[in-house]
XYZ file of N, CA, C and O in Angstrom:
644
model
N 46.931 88.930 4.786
C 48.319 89.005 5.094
C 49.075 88.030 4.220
O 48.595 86.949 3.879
N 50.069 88.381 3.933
C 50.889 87.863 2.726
C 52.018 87.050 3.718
O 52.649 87.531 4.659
N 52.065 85.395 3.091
C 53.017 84.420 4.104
C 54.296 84.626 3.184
O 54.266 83.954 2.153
N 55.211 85.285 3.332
C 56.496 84.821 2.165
C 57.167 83.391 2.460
O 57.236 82.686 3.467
N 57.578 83.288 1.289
C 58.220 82.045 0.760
C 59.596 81.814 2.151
O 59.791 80.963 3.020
N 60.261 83.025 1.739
C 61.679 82.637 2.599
C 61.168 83.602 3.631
O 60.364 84.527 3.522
N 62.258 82.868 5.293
C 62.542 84.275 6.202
C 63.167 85.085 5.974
O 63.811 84.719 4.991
N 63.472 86.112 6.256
C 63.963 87.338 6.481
C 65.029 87.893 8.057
O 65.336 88.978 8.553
N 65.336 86.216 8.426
C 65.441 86.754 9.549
C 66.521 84.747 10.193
O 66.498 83.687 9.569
N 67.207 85.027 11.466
C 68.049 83.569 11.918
C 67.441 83.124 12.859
O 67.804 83.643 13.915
N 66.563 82.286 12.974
C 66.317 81.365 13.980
C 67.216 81.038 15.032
O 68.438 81.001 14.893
N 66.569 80.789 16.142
C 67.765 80.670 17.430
C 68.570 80.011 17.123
O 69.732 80.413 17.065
N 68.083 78.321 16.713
C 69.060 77.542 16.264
C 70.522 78.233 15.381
O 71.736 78.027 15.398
N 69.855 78.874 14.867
C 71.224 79.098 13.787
C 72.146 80.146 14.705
O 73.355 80.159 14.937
N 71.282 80.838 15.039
C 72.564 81.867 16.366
C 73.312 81.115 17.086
O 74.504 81.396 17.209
N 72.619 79.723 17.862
C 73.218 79.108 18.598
C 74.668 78.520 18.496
O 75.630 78.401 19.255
N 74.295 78.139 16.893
C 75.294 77.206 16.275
C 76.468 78.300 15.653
O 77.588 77.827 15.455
N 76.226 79.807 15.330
C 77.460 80.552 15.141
C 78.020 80.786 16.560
O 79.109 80.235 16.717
N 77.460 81.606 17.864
C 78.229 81.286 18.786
C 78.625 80.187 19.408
O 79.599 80.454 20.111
N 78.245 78.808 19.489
C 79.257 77.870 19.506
C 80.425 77.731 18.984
O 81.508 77.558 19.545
N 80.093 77.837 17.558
C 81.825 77.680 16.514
C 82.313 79.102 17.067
O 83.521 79.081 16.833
N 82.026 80.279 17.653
C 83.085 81.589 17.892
C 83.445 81.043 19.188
O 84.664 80.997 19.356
N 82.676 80.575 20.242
C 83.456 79.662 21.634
C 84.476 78.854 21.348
O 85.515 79.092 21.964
N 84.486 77.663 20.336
C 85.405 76.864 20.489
C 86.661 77.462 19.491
O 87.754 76.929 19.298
N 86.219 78.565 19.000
C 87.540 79.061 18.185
C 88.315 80.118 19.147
O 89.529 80.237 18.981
N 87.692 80.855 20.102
C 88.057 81.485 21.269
C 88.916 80.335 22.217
O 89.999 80.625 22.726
N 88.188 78.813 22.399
C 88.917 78.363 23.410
C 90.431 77.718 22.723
O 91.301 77.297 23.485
N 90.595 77.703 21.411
C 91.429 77.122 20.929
C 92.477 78.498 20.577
O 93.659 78.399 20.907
N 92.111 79.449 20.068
C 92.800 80.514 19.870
C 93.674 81.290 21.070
O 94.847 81.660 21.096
N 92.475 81.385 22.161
C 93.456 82.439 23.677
C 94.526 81.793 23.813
O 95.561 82.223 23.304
N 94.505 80.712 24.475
C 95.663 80.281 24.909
C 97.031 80.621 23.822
O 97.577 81.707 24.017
N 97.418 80.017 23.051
C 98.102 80.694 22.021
C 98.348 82.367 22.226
O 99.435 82.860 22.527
N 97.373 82.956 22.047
C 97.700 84.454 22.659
C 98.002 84.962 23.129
O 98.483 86.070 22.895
N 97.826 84.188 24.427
C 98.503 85.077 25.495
C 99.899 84.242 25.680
O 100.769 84.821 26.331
N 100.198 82.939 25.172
C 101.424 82.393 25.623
C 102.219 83.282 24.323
O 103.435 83.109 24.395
N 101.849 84.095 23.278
C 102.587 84.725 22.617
C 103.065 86.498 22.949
O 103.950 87.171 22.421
N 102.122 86.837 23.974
C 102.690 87.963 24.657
C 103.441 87.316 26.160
O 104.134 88.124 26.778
N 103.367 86.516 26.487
C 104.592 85.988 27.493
C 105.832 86.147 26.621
O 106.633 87.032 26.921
N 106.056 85.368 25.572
C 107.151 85.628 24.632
C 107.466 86.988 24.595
O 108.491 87.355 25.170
N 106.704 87.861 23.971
C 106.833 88.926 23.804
C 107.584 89.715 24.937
O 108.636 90.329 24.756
N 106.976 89.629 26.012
C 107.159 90.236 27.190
C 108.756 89.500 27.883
O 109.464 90.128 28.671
N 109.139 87.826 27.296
C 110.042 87.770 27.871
C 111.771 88.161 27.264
O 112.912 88.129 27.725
N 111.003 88.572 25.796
C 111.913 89.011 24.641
C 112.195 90.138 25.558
O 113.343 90.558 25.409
N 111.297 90.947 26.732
C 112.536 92.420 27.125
C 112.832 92.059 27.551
O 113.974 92.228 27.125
N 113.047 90.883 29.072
C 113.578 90.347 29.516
C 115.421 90.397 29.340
O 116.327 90.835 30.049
N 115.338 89.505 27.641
C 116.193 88.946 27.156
C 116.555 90.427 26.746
O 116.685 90.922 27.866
N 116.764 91.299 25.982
C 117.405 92.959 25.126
C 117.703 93.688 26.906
O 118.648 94.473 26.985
N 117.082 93.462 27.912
C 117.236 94.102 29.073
C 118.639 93.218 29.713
O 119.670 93.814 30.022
N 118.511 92.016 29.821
C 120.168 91.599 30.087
C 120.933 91.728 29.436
O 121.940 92.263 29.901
N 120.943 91.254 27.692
C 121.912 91.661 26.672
C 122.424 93.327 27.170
O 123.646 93.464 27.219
N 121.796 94.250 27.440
C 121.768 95.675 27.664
C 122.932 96.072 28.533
O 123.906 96.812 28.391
N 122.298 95.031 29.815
C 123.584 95.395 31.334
C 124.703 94.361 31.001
O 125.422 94.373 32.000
N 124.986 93.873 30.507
C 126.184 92.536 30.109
C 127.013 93.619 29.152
O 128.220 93.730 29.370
N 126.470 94.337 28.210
C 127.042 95.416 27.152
C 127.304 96.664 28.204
O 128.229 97.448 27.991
N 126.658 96.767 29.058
C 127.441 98.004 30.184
C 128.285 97.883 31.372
O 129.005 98.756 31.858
N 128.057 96.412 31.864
C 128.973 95.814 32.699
C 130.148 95.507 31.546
O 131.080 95.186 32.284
N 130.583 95.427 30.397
C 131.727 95.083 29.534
C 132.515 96.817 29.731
O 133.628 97.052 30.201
N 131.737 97.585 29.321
C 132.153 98.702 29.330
C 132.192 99.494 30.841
O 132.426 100.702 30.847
N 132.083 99.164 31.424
C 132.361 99.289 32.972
C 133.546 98.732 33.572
O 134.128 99.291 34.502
N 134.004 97.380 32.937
C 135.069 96.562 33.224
C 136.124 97.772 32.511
O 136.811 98.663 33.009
N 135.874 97.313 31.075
C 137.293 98.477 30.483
C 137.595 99.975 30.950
O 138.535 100.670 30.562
N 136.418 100.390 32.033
C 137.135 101.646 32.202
C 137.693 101.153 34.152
O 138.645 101.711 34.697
N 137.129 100.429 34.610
C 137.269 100.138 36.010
C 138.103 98.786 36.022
O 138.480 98.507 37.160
N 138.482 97.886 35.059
C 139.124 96.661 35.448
C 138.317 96.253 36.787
O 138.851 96.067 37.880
N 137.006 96.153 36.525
C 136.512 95.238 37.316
C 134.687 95.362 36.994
O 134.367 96.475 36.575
N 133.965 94.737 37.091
C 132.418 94.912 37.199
C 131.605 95.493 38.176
O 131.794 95.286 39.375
N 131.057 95.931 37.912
C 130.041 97.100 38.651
C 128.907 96.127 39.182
O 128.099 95.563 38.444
N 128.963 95.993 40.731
C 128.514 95.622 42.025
C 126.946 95.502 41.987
O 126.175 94.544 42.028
N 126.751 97.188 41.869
C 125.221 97.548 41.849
C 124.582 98.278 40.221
O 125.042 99.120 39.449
N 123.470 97.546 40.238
C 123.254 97.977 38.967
C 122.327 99.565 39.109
O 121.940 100.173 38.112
N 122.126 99.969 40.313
C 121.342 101.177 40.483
C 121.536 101.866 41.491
O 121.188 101.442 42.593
N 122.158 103.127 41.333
C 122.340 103.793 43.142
C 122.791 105.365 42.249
O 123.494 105.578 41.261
N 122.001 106.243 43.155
C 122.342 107.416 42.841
C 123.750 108.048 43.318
O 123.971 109.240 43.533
N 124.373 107.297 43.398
C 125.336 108.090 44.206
C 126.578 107.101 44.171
O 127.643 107.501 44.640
N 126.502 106.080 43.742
C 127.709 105.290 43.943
C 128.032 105.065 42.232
O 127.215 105.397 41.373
N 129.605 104.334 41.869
C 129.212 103.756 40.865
C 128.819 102.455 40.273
O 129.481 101.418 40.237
N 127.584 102.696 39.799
C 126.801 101.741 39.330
C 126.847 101.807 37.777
O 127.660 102.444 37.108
N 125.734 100.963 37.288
C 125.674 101.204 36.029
C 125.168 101.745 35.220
O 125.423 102.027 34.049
N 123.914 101.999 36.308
C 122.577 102.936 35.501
C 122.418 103.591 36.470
O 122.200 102.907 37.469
N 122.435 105.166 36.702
C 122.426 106.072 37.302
C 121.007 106.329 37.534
O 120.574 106.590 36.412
N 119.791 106.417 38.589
C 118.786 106.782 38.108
C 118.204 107.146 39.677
O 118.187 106.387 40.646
N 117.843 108.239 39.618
C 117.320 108.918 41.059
C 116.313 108.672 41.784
O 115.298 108.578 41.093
N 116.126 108.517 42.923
C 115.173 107.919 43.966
C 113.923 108.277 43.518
O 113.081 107.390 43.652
N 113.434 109.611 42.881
C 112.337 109.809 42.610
C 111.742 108.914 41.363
O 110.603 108.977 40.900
N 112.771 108.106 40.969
C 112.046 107.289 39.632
C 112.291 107.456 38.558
O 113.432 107.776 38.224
N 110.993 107.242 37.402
C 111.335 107.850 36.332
C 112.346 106.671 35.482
O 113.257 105.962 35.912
N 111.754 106.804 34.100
C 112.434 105.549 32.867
C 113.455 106.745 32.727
O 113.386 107.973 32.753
N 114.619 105.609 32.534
C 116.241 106.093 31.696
C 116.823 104.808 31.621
O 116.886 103.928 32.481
N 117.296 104.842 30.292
C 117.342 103.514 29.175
C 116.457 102.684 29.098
O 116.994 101.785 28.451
N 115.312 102.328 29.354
C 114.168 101.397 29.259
C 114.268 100.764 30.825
O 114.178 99.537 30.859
N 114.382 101.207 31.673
C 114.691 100.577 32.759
C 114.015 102.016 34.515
O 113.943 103.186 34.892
N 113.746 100.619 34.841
C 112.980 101.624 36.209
C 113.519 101.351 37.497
O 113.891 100.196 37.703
N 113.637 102.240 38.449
C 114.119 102.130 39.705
C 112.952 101.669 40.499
O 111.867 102.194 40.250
N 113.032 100.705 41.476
C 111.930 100.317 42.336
C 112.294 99.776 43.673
O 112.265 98.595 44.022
N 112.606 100.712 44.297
C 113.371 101.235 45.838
C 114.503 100.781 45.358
O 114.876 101.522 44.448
N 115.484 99.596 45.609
C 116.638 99.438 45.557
C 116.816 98.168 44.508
O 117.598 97.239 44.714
N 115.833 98.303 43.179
C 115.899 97.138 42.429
C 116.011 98.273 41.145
O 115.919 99.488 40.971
N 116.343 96.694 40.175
C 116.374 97.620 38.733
C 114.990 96.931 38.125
O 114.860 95.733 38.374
N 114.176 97.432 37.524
C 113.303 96.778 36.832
C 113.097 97.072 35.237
O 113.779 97.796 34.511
N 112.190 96.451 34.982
C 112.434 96.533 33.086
C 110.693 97.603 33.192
O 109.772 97.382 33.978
N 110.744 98.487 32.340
C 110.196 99.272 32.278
C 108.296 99.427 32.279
O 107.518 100.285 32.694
N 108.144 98.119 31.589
C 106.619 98.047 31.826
C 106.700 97.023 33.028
O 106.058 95.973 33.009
N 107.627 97.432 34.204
C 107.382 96.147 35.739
C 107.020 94.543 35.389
O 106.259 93.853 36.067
N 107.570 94.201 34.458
C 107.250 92.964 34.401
C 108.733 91.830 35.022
O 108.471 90.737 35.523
N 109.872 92.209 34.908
C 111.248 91.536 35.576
C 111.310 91.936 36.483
O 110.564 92.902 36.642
N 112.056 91.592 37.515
C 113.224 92.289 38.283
C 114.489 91.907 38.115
O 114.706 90.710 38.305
N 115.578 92.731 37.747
C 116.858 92.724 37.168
C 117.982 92.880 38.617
O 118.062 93.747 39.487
N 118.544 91.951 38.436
C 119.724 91.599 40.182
C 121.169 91.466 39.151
O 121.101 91.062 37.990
N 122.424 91.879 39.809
C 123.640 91.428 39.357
C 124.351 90.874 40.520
O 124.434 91.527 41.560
N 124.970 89.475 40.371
C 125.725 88.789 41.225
C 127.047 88.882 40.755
O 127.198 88.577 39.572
N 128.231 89.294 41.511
C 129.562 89.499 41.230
C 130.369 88.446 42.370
O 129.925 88.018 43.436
N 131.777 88.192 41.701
C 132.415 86.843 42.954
C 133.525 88.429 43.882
O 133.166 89.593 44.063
N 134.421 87.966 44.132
C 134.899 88.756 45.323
C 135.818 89.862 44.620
O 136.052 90.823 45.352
N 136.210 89.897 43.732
C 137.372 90.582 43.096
C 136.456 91.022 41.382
O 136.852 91.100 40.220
N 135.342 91.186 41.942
C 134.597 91.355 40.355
C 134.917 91.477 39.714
O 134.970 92.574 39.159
N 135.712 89.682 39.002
C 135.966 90.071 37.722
C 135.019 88.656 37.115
O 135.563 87.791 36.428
N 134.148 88.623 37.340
C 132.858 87.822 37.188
C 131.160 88.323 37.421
O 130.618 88.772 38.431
N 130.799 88.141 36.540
C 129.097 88.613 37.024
C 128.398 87.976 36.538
O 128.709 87.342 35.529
N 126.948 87.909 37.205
C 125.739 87.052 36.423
C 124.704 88.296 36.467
O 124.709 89.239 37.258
N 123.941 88.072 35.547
C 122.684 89.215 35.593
C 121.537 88.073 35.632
O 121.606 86.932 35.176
N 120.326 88.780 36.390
C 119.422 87.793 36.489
C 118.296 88.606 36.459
O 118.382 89.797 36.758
N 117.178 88.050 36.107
C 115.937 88.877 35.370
C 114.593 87.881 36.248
O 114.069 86.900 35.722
N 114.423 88.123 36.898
C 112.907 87.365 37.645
C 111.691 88.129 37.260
O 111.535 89.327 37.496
N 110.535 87.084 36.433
C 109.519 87.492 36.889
C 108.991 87.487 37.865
O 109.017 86.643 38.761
N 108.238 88.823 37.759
C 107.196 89.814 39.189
C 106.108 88.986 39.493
O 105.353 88.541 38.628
N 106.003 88.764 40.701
C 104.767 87.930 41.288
C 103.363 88.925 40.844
O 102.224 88.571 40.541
N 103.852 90.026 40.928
C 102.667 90.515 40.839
C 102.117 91.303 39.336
O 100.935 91.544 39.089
N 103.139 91.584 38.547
C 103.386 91.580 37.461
C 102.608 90.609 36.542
O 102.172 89.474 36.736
N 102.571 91.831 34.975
C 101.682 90.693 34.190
C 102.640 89.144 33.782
O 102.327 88.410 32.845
N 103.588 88.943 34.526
C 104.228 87.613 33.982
C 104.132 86.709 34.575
O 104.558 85.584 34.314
N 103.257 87.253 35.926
C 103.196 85.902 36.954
C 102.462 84.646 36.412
O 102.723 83.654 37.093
N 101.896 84.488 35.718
C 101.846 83.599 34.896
C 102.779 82.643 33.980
O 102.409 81.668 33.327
N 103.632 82.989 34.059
C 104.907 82.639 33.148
C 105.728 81.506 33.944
O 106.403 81.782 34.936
N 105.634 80.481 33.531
C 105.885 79.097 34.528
C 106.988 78.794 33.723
O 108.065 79.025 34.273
N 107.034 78.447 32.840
C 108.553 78.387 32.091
C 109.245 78.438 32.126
O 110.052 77.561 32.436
N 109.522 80.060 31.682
C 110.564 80.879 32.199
C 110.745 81.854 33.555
O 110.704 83.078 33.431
N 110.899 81.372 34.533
C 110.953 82.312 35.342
C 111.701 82.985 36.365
O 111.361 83.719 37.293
N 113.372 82.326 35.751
C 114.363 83.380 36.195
C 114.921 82.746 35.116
O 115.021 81.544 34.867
N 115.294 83.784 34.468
C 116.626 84.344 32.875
C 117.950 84.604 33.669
O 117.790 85.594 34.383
N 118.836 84.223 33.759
C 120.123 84.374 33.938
C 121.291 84.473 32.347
O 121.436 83.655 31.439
N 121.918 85.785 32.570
C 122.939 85.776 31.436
C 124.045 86.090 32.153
O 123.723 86.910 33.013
N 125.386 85.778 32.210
C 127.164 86.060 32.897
C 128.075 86.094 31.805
O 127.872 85.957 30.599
N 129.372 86.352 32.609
C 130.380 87.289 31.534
C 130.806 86.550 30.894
O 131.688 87.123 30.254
N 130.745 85.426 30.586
C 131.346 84.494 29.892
C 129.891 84.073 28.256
O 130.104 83.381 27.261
N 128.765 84.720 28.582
C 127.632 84.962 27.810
C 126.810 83.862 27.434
O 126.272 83.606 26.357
N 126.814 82.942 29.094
C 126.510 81.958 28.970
C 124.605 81.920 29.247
O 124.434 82.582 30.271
N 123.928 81.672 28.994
C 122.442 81.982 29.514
C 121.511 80.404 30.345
O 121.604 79.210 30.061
N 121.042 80.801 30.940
C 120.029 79.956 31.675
C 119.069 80.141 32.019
O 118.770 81.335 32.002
N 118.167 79.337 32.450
C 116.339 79.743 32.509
C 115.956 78.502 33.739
O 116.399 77.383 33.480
N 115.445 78.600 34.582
C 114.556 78.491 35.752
C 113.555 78.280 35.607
O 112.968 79.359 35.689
N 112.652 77.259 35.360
C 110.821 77.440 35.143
C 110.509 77.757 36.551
O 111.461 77.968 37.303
N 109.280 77.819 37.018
C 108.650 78.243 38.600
C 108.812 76.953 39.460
O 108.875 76.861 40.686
N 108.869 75.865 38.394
C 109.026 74.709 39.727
C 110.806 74.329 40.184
O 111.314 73.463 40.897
N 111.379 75.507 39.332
C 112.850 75.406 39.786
C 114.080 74.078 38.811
O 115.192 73.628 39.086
N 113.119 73.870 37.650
C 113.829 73.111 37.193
C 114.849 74.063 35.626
O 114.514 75.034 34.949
N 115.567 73.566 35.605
C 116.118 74.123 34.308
C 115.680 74.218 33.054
O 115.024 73.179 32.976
N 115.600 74.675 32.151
C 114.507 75.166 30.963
C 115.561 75.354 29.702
O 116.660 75.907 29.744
N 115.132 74.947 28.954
C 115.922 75.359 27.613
C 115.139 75.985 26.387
O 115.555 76.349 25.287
N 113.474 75.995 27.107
C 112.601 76.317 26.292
C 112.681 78.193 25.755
O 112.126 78.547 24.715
N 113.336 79.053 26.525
C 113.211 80.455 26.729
C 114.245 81.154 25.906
O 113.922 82.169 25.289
N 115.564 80.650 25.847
C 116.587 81.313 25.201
C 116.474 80.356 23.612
O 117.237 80.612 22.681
């Protein structure tokens, strides 16, 4: 039997030592990842209020005043969208809420008594892929186009907008 010179082949050691360096490049890499689809995810957030602030403007000029509810089949609101469901404008009905289309916000409008004032507010879903999202976790934009952010422990944030 013929001994060759070299192996042909990786010793445990050496396996060991490539999946180590792919672990610690995994533990250094995820995080980063996924805090870059939070971004991602809170960027609709942000195009989903810009959205109702641009239809509450145009709601004012035809009503001289802001629109109450942002969802009701039957009243006027801003986004018309029927009990049975179903996306229209990137946006979903979810019993008597507005939500952003892959369920990750929930979208509320606060008006003062004579609506000629509104705030739009965007909460991440507890149960939603954003519940994770400590940061940011109520987006507020109003008619004056002023914006604010909420982390989960309720403090104010400047990190989001």
């Amino acid at each position: 039997m013929k001994n060759p010179k070299y192996s042909k082949g990786m010793t445990l050691v050496e396996v060991m030592i490539v999946v180590a360096i792919v672990a610690i490049l995994v533990m250094v890499v995820y995080p980063s990842y996924t805090e870059q689809i939070r971004k991602t995810r809170r960027s609709d957030a942000k195009i989903a209020l810009a959205d109702l602030a641009q239809r509450q403007e145009n709601y004012f000029a035809d009503n001289n005043q802001y629109a109450n509810l942002l969802t009701d089949p039957t009243t006027n609101s801003l986004i018309k969208i029927a009990t049975d469901g179903g996306v229209q404008y990137g946006f979903k009905r979810d019993g008597n809420h507005l939500i952003t289309k892959d369920r990750d916000y929930k979208l509320t409008v606060s008006t003062n008594t004579g609506r000629t004032q509104f705030t739009l507010t965007a909460t991440a879903i507890d149960t939603g892929k954003q519940k994770d999202d400590t940061k940011c976790k109520i987006m507020t934009f109003d008619h004056t186009s002023k914006k604010e952010v909420v982390d989960a422990a309720g403090n104010p944030s400047t990190y989001c907008w």
